[in-house]
Tab-separated table of C-alpha atoms and ligand atoms in Angstrom:
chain	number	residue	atom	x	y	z
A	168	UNK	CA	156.619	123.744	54.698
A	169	UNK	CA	154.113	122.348	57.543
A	170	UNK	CA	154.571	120.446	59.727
A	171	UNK	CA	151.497	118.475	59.713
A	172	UNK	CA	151.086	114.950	57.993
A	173	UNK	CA	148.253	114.654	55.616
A	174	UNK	CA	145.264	112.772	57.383
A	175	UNK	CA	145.032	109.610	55.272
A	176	UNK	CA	148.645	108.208	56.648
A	177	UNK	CA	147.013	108.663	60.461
A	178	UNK	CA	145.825	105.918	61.637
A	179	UNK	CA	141.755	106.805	62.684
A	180	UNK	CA	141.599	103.127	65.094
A	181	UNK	CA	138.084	101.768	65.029
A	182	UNK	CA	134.938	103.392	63.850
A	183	UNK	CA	132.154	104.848	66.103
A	184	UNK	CA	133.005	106.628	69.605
A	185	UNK	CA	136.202	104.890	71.260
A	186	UNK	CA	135.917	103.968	75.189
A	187	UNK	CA	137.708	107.299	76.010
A	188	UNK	CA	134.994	109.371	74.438
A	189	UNK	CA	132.309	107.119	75.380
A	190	UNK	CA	133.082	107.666	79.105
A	191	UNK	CA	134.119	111.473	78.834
A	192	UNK	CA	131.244	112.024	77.046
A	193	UNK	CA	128.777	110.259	79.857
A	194	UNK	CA	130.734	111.732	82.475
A	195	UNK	CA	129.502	115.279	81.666
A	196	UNK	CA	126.096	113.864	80.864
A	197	UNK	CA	124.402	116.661	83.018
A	198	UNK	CA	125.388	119.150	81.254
A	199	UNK	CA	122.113	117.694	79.181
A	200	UNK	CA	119.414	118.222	81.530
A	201	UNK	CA	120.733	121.713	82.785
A	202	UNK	CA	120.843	122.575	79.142
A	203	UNK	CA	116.967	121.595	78.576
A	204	UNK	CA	116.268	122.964	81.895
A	205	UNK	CA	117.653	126.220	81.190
A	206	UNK	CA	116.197	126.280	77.291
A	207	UNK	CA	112.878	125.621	79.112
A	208	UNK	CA	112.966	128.361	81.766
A	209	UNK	CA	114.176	131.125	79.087
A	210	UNK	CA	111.392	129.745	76.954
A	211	UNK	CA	113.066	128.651	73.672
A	212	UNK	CA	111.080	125.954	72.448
A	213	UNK	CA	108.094	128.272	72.579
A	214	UNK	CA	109.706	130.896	70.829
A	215	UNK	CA	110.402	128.613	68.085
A	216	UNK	CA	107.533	128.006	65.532
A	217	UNK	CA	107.522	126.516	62.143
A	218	UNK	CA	110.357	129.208	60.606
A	219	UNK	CA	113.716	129.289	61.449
A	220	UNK	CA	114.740	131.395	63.739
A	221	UNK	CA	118.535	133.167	63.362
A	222	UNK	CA	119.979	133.085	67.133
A	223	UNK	CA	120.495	136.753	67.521
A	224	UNK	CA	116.791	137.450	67.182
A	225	UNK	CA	115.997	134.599	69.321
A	226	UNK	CA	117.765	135.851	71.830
A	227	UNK	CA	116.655	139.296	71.684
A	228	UNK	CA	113.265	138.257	71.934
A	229	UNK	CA	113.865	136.102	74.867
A	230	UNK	CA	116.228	138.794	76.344
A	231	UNK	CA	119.426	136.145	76.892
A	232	UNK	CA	123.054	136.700	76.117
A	233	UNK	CA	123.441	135.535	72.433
A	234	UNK	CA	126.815	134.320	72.573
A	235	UNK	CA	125.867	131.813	75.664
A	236	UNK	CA	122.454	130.717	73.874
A	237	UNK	CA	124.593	129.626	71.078
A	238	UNK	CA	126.514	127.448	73.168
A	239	UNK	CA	123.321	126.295	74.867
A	240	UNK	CA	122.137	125.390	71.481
A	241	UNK	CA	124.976	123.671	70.524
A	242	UNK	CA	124.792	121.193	73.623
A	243	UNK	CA	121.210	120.191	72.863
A	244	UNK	CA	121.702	119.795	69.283
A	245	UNK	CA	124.305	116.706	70.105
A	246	UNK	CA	120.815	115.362	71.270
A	247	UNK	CA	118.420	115.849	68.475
A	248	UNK	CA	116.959	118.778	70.823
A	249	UNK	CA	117.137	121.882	67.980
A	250	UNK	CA	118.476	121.475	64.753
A	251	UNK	CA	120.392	124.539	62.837
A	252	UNK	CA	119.423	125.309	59.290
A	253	UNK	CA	120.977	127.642	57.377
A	254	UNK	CA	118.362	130.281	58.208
A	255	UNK	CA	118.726	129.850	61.727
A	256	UNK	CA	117.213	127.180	64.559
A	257	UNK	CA	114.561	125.329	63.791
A	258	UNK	CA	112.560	122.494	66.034
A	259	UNK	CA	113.021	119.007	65.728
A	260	UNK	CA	110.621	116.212	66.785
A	261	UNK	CA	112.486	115.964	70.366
A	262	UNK	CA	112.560	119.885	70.963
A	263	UNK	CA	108.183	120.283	70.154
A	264	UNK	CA	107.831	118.442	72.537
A	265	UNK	CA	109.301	121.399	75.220
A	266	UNK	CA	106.269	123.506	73.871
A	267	UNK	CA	103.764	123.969	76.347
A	268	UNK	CA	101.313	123.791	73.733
A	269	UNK	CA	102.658	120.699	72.506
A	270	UNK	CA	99.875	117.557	72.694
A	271	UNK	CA	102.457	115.713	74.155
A	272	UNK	CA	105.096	117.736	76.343
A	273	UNK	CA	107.047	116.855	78.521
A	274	UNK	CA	107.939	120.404	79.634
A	275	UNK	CA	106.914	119.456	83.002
A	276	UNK	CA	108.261	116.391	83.094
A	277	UNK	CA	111.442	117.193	82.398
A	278	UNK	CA	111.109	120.422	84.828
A	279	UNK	CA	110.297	117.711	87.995
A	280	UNK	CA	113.457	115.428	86.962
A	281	UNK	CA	115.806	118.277	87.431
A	282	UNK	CA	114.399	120.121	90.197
A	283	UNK	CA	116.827	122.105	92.399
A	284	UNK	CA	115.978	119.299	95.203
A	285	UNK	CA	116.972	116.422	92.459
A	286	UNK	CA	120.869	117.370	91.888
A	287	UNK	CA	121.106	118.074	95.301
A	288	UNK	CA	119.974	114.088	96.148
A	289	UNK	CA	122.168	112.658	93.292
A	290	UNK	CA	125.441	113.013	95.401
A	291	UNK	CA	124.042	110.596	98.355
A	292	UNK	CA	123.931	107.835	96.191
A	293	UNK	CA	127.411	105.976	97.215
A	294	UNK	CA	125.711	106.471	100.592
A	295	UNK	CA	122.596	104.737	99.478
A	296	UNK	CA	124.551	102.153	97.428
A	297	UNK	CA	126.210	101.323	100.974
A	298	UNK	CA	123.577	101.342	103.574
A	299	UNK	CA	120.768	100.036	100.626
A	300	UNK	CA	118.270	103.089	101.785
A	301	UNK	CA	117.783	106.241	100.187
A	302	UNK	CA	118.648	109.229	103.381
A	303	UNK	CA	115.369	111.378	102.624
A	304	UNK	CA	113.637	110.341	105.674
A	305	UNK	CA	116.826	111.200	107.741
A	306	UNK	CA	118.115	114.357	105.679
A	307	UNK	CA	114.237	116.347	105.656
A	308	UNK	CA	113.076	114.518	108.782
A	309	UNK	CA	109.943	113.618	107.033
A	310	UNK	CA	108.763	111.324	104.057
A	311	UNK	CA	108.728	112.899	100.185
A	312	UNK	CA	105.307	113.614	99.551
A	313	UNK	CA	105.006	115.019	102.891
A	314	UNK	CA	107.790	117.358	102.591
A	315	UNK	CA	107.459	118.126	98.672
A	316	UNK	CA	103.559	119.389	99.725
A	317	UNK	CA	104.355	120.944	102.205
A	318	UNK	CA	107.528	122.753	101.773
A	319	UNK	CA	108.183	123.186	97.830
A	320	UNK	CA	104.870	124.145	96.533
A	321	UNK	CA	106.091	124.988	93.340
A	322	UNK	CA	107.612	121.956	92.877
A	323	UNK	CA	104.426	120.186	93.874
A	324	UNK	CA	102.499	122.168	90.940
A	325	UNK	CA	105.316	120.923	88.475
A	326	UNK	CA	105.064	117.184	89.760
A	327	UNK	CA	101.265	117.667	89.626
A	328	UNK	CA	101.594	118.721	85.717
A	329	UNK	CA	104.274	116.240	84.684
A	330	UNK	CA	102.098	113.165	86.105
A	331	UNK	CA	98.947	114.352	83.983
A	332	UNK	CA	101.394	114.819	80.879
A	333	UNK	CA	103.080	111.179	81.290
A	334	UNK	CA	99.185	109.750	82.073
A	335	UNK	CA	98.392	111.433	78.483
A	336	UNK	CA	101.184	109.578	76.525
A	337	UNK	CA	99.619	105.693	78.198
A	338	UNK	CA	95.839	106.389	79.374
A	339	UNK	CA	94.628	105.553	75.714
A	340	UNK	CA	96.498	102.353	75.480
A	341	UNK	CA	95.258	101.390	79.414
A	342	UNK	CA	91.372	102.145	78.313
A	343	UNK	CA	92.043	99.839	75.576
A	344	UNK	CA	93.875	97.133	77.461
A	345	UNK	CA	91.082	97.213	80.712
A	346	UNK	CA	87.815	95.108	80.080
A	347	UNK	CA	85.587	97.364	82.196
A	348	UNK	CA	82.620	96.474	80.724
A	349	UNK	CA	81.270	93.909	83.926
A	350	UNK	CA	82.600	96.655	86.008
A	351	UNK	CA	80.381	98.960	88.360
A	352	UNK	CA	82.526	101.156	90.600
A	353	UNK	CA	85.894	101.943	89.751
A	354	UNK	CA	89.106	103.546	92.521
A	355	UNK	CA	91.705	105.225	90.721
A	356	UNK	CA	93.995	105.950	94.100
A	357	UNK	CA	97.312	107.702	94.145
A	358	UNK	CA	95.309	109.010	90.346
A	359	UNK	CA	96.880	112.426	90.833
A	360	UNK	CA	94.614	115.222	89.081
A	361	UNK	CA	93.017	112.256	87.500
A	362	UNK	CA	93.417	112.422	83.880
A	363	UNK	CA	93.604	108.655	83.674
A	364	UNK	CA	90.447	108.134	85.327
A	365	UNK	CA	88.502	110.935	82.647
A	366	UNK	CA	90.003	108.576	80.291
A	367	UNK	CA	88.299	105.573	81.564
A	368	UNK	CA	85.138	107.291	82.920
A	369	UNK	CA	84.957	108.329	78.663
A	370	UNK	CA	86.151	105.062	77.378
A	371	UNK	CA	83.532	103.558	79.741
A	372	UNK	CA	80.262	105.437	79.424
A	373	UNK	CA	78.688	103.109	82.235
A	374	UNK	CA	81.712	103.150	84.334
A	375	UNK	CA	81.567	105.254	88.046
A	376	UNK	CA	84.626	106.303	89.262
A	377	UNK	CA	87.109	107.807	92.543
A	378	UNK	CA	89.636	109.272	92.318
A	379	UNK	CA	91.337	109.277	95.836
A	380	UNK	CA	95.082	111.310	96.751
A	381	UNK	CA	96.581	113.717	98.908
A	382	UNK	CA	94.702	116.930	99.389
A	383	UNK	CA	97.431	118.659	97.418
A	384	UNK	CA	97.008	116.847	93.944
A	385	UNK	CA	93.236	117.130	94.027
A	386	UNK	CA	93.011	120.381	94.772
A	387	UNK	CA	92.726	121.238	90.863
A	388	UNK	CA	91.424	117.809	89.334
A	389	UNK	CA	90.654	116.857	85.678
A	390	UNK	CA	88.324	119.775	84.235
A	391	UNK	CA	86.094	116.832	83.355
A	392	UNK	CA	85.711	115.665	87.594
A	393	UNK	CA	85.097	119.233	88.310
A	394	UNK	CA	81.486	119.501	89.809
A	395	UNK	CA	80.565	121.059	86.137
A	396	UNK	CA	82.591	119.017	84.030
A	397	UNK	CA	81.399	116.101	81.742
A	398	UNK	CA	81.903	113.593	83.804
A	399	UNK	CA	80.622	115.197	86.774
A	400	UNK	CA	77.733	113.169	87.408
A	401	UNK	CA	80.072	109.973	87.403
A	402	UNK	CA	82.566	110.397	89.489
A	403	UNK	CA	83.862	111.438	92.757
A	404	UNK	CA	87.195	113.755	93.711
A	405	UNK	CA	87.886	112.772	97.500
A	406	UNK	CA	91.170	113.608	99.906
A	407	UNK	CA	92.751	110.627	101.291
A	408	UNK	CA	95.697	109.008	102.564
A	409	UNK	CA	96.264	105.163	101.180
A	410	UNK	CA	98.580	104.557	104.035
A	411	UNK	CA	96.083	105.273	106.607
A	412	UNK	CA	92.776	104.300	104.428
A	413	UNK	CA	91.584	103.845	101.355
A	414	UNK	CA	88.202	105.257	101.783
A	415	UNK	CA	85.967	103.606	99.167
A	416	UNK	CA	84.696	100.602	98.245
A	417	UNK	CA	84.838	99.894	94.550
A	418	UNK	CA	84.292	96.749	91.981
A	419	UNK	CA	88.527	97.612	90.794
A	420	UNK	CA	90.808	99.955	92.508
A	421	UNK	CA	93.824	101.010	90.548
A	422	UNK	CA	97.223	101.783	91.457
A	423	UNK	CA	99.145	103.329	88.770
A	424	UNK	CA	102.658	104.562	89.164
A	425	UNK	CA	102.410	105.451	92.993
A	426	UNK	CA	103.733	102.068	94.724
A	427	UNK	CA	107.460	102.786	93.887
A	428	UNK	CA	108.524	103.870	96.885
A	429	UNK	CA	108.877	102.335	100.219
A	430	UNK	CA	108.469	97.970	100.028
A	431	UNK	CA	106.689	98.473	103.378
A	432	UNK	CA	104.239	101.249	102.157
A	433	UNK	CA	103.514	99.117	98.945
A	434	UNK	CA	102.249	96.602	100.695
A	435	UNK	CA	100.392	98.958	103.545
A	436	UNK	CA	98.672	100.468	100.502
A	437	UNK	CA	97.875	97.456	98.912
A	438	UNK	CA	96.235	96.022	102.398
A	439	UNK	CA	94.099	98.965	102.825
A	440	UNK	CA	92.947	98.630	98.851
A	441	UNK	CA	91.737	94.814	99.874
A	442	UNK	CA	90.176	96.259	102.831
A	443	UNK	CA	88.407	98.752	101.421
A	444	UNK	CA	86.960	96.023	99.237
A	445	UNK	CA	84.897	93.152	99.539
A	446	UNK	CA	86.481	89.508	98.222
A	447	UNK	CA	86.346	89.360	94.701
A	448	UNK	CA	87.042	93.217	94.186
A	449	UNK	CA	90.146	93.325	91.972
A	450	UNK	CA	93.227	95.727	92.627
A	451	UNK	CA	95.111	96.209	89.898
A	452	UNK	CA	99.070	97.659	89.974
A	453	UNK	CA	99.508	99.488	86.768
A	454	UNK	CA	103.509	100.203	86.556
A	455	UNK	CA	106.710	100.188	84.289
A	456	UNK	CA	108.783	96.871	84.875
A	457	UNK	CA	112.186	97.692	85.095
A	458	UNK	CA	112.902	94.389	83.576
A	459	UNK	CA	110.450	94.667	80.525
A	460	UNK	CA	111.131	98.259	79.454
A	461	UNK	CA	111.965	99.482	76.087
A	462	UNK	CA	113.403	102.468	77.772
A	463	UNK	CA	115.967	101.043	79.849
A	464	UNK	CA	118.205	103.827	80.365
A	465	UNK	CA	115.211	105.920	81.243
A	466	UNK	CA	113.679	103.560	83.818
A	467	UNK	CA	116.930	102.890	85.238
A	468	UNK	CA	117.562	106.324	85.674
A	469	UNK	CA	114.078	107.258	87.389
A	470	UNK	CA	114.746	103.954	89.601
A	471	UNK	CA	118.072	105.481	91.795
A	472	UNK	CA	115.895	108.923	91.536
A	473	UNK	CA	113.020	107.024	93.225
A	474	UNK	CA	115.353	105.530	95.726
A	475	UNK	CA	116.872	108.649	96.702
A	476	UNK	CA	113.700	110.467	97.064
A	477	UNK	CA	111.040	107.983	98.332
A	478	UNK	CA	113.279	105.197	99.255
A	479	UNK	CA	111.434	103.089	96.323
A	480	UNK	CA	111.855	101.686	93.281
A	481	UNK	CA	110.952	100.598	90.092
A	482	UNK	CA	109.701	97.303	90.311
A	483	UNK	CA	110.718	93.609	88.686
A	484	UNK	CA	107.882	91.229	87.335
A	485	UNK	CA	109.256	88.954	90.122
A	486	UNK	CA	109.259	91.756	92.841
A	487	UNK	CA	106.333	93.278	92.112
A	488	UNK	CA	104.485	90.386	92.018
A	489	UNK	CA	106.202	89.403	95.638
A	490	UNK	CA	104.644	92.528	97.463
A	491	UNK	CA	101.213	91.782	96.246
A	492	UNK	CA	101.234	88.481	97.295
A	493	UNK	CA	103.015	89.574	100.507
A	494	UNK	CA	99.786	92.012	100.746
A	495	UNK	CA	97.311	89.026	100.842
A	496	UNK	CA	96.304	89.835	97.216
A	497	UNK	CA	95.859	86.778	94.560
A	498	UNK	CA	97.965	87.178	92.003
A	499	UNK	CA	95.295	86.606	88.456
A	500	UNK	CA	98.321	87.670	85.789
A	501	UNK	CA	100.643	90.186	84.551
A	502	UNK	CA	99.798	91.872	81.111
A	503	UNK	CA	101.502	94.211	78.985
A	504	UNK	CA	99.038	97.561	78.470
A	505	UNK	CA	100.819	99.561	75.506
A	506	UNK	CA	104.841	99.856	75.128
A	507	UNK	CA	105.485	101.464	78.375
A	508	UNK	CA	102.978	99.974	80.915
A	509	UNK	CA	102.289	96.501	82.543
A	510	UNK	CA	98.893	95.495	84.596
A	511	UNK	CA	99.507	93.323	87.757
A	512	UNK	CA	96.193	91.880	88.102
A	513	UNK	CA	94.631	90.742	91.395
A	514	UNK	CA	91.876	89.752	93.241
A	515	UNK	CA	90.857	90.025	96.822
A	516	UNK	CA	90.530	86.294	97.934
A	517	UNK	CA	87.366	85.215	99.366
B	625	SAM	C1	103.880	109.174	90.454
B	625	SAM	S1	102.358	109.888	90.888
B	625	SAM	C2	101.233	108.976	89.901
B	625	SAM	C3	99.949	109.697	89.687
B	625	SAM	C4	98.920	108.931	88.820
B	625	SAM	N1	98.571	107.664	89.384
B	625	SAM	C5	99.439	108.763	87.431
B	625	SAM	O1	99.766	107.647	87.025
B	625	SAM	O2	99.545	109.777	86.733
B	625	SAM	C6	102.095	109.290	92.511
B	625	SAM	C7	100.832	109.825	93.149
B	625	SAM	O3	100.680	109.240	94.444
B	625	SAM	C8	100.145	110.218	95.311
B	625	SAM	N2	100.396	109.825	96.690
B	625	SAM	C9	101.572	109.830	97.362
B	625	SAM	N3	101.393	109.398	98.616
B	625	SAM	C10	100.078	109.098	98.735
B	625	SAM	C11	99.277	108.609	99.796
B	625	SAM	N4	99.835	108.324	100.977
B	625	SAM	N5	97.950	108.432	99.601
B	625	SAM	C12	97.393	108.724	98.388
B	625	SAM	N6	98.114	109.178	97.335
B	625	SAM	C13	99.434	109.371	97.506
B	625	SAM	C14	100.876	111.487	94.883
B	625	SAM	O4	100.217	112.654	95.337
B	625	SAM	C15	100.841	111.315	93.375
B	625	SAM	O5	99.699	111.895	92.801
């Protein structure tokens, strides 16, 4: 005889996960991002093509322990990342988009976001949440970008790629959103490798452009600013430091997705944009508003990374539009450009 009731007289409680496995299962939440971390570095997704793929030959062709792939496998699946079919693993929407051929990855992306350097911040947050600073500064003795150029050039390169490959998934919807067409010269600073400025250069066939950063992120710019590329004979790849100068005068000088860091440097940066200019040039603050985003978890996830690396953040409608006017800027209006993105549009006053 056994001992065990039949499950219909056990009482199941409520339906969907109960507070207990809601917080166990967020507790060991990491164990996501090492998982894609480590699926990316072993190189499953582009193993994977349209056919299933039975585990043991995956792993032999990636040269991993079978047994501990499995379990790898089984952790991303609770994600949508992989699916199993009964002919083996097979990609899912989420998982293509770990290919590096994919036209969207986020292979890099997701390589930056759990950088050695990142899960060794996450454990001075209580002392950030106490003294209301990220410790960078004091822990490296030097600010992010500086140190991260200078000192994990590797992790630089993957930074470099994940910007162009989150510029890919909102340049399209910024082209469409900007009314360029009265505009002459055009400063895309902080623009990285400058992907988003090729995109408006193209979307703009009258349209000159700049794109200004830090000698390490121009170093190997947009094939299409190279000195042959297509848009060669439009644009301009310079070396330069927004905190000390912005060295260009433009018609519009964007800033997209660099001003989340330090309230001080946001508004240093913004200064030197408006004095770069002449009145009536327009600066423009392209960003995700914490307070407007349909990706909430996401943005408030990047936001305590940001303050633990660069002392930033990622902005409110209300604070963003503080440091601008704290800048000397006048505010014109805030805009929505695509899902992801807002434009903070101003004008240097007269
Ligand atoms: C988050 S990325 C955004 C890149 C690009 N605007 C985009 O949306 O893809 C921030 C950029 O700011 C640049 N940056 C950081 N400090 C800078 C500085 N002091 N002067 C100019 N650029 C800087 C970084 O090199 C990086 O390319």
């Amino acid at each position: 005889m056994t001992l065990i009731r039949s499950s219909s007289s056990i009482p199941d409680g409520v339906s969907g996960p109960s507070p207990v496995t809601m917080l166990r299962d967020l507790s060991l939440a990491s164990a996501a991002p090492a998982a894609l971390r480590a699926a990316i570095q072993i190189g499953v997704a582009d193993e994977i093509a349209d056919a299933p793929v039975g585990v043991e030959r995956l792993a032999a062709a990636l040269k991993v322990n079978a047994a501990v792939l499995v379990r790898l496998l089984r952790n991303l699946r609770c994600y949508g990342v992989f699916a199993e079919t009964e002919g083996g693993i097979v990609h899912t929407p989420v998982s293509r988009l770990l290919r590096s051929d994919a036209a969207t990855s986020l292979r890099s992306w997701v390589l930056w976001v759990t950088e050695p350097w990142a899960w060794q911040l996450w454990p001075d947050l209580e002392q950030a949440v106490r003294s209301g600073r990220g410790a960078f500064e004091d822990t490296y003795g030097r600010d992010f970008f500086t140190h991260l150029h200078k000192e994990w050039p590797e992790s630089t390169e993957i930074f470099n790629q994940s910007q162009t490959e989150l510029s890919r998934l909102t340049s399209a919807a910024l082209a469409a959103t900007l009314d360029l067409s009265e505009i002459k010269t055009f400063a895309d600073v902080g623009g990285g490798r400058g992907y988003t400025l090729a995109t408006l250069l193209e979307a703009n066939p009258h349209l000159h452009g700049t794109l200004v950063d830090l000698p390490a992120a121009v170093m190997h710019p947009d094939p299409r600013l190279h000195p042959d590329g297509t848009l060669a004979s439009r644009s301009r790849v310079m070396e330069g430091d927004c905190l000390q100068e912005v060295p260009v005068e433009a018609d519009v000088y964007l800033f997209k997705s660099i001003l989340e860091w330090d309230d001080e440097k946001t508004v240093t940066a913004l200064r030197n944009a408006a004095r770069a200019g002449r009145p009536g040039s327009r600066v423009l603050v392209v960003t995700n508003l914490i307070d407007d985003s349909p990706e909430i978890r996401y943005a408030t996830g990047i936001d305590l990374l940001f303050l633990l690396n660069t002392n930033g953040k990622r902005h409110t409608r209300t604070g963003v539009t503080r440091l601008v006017e704290k800048a000397g800027l006048r505010l014109d209006g805030v805009s929505p450009a695509g899902q992801l993105l807002h434009v903070i549009e101003t004008t240097v006053p007269g």
